[in-house]
Amino acid sequence: MNAIMTNFDIESAEAHGTRKWEGLSEIDQAIRENRLTEYRIKKAWADPWSRTLSIVVVVIFALFAGFVIYWDLLRG
């Protein structure tokens, strides 16, 4: 048995030490992205053109869904 550690062993030990924090960094990144997404949504809602476009798209989608449900009940 050799008591001298090779450079590969040292690098491998350092990699194992940092690997245990990868999950926490992913959670931190997700939190950061969620805050960024929330900021973008609030900023878009504050813009009158963006708010109007969002409302129009939701209304069109709701009308289409209502039409599909009505047509299904009419035929059913």
PDB file of C-alpha atoms in Angstrom, residues 2-73:
ATOM      1  CA  ASN A   2       1.379   3.378  -0.968  1.00  0.00           C
ATOM      2  CA  ALA A   3       0.983   6.267   1.514  1.00  0.00           C
ATOM      3  CA  ILE A   4       1.539   8.971  -1.114  1.00  0.00           C
ATOM      4  CA  MET A   5      -1.633  10.491  -2.556  1.00  0.00           C
ATOM      5  CA  THR A   6      -1.577  11.267  -6.218  1.00  0.00           C
ATOM      6  CA  ASN A   7      -2.854  14.537  -7.665  1.00  0.00           C
ATOM      7  CA  PHE A   8      -5.846  12.647  -9.053  1.00  0.00           C
ATOM      8  CA  ASP A   9      -6.841  11.566  -5.530  1.00  0.00           C
ATOM      9  CA  ILE A  10      -6.634  15.141  -4.243  1.00  0.00           C
ATOM     10  CA  GLU A  11      -8.737  16.531  -7.097  1.00  0.00           C
ATOM     11  CA  SER A  12     -11.252  13.731  -6.653  1.00  0.00           C
ATOM     12  CA  ALA A  13     -11.592  14.499  -2.933  1.00  0.00           C
ATOM     13  CA  GLU A  14     -12.152  18.205  -3.670  1.00  0.00           C
ATOM     14  CA  ALA A  15     -14.813  17.360  -6.246  1.00  0.00           C
ATOM     15  CA  HIS A  16     -16.682  15.233  -3.694  1.00  0.00           C
ATOM     16  CA  GLY A  17     -16.598  18.109  -1.210  1.00  0.00           C
ATOM     17  CA  THR A  18     -18.273  20.557  -3.599  1.00  0.00           C
ATOM     18  CA  ARG A  19     -20.718  18.052  -5.058  1.00  0.00           C
ATOM     19  CA  LYS A  20     -22.836  17.967  -1.898  1.00  0.00           C
ATOM     20  CA  TRP A  21     -23.840  21.628  -2.418  1.00  0.00           C
ATOM     21  CA  GLU A  22     -25.069  21.233  -6.009  1.00  0.00           C
ATOM     22  CA  GLY A  23     -28.674  20.693  -4.902  1.00  0.00           C
ATOM     23  CA  LEU A  24     -28.683  23.884  -2.876  1.00  0.00           C
ATOM     24  CA  SER A  25     -27.256  25.886  -5.762  1.00  0.00           C
ATOM     25  CA  GLU A  26     -30.019  24.541  -8.025  1.00  0.00           C
ATOM     26  CA  ILE A  27     -32.635  25.612  -5.482  1.00  0.00           C
ATOM     27  CA  ASP A  28     -30.998  29.027  -5.249  1.00  0.00           C
ATOM     28  CA  GLN A  29     -31.058  29.342  -9.040  1.00  0.00           C
ATOM     29  CA  ALA A  30     -34.740  28.355  -9.151  1.00  0.00           C
ATOM     30  CA  ILE A  31     -35.608  30.938  -6.515  1.00  0.00           C
ATOM     31  CA  ARG A  32     -33.719  33.579  -8.455  1.00  0.00           C
ATOM     32  CA  GLU A  33     -35.462  32.655 -11.700  1.00  0.00           C
ATOM     33  CA  ASN A  34     -38.875  32.695 -10.025  1.00  0.00           C
ATOM     34  CA  ARG A  35     -38.240  36.179  -8.689  1.00  0.00           C
ATOM     35  CA  LEU A  36     -37.138  37.278 -12.125  1.00  0.00           C
ATOM     36  CA  THR A  37     -40.255  35.780 -13.681  1.00  0.00           C
ATOM     37  CA  GLU A  38     -42.455  37.477 -11.093  1.00  0.00           C
ATOM     38  CA  TYR A  39     -40.734  40.785 -11.807  1.00  0.00           C
ATOM     39  CA  ARG A  40     -41.245  40.397 -15.544  1.00  0.00           C
ATOM     40  CA  ILE A  41     -44.933  39.564 -15.083  1.00  0.00           C
ATOM     41  CA  LYS A  42     -45.472  42.579 -12.836  1.00  0.00           C
ATOM     42  CA  LYS A  43     -43.585  44.815 -15.258  1.00  0.00           C
ATOM     43  CA  ALA A  44     -45.593  43.528 -18.231  1.00  0.00           C
ATOM     44  CA  TRP A  45     -48.862  44.016 -16.338  1.00  0.00           C
ATOM     45  CA  ALA A  46     -47.898  47.630 -15.571  1.00  0.00           C
ATOM     46  CA  ASP A  47     -47.529  48.372 -19.302  1.00  0.00           C
ATOM     47  CA  PRO A  48     -50.955  49.363 -20.735  1.00  0.00           C
ATOM     48  CA  TRP A  49     -50.342  47.776 -24.160  1.00  0.00           C
ATOM     49  CA  SER A  50     -49.126  44.512 -22.691  1.00  0.00           C
ATOM     50  CA  ARG A  51     -52.020  44.391 -20.219  1.00  0.00           C
ATOM     51  CA  THR A  52     -54.529  45.030 -23.007  1.00  0.00           C
ATOM     52  CA  LEU A  53     -52.990  42.338 -25.187  1.00  0.00           C
ATOM     53  CA  SER A  54     -53.015  39.859 -22.303  1.00  0.00           C
ATOM     54  CA  ILE A  55     -56.674  40.550 -21.570  1.00  0.00           C
ATOM     55  CA  VAL A  56     -57.608  40.205 -25.246  1.00  0.00           C
ATOM     56  CA  VAL A  57     -55.788  36.875 -25.554  1.00  0.00           C
ATOM     57  CA  VAL A  58     -57.455  35.502 -22.402  1.00  0.00           C
ATOM     58  CA  VAL A  59     -60.906  36.658 -23.594  1.00  0.00           C
ATOM     59  CA  ILE A  60     -60.406  35.048 -27.016  1.00  0.00           C
ATOM     60  CA  PHE A  61     -59.279  31.813 -25.374  1.00  0.00           C
ATOM     61  CA  ALA A  62     -62.295  31.860 -23.020  1.00  0.00           C
ATOM     62  CA  LEU A  63     -64.680  32.492 -25.926  1.00  0.00           C
ATOM     63  CA  PHE A  64     -63.144  29.627 -27.881  1.00  0.00           C
ATOM     64  CA  ALA A  65     -63.401  27.283 -24.873  1.00  0.00           C
ATOM     65  CA  GLY A  66     -67.020  28.345 -24.364  1.00  0.00           C
ATOM     66  CA  PHE A  67     -67.789  27.726 -28.024  1.00  0.00           C
ATOM     67  CA  VAL A  68     -66.245  24.256 -27.915  1.00  0.00           C
ATOM     68  CA  ILE A  69     -68.182  23.334 -24.763  1.00  0.00           C
ATOM     69  CA  TYR A  70     -71.435  24.717 -26.193  1.00  0.00           C
ATOM     70  CA  TRP A  71     -70.941  22.902 -29.505  1.00  0.00           C
ATOM     71  CA  ASP A  72     -70.204  19.654 -27.671  1.00  0.00           C
ATOM     72  CA  LEU A  73     -73.364  19.979 -25.549  1.00  0.00           C
TER      73      LEU A  73
END
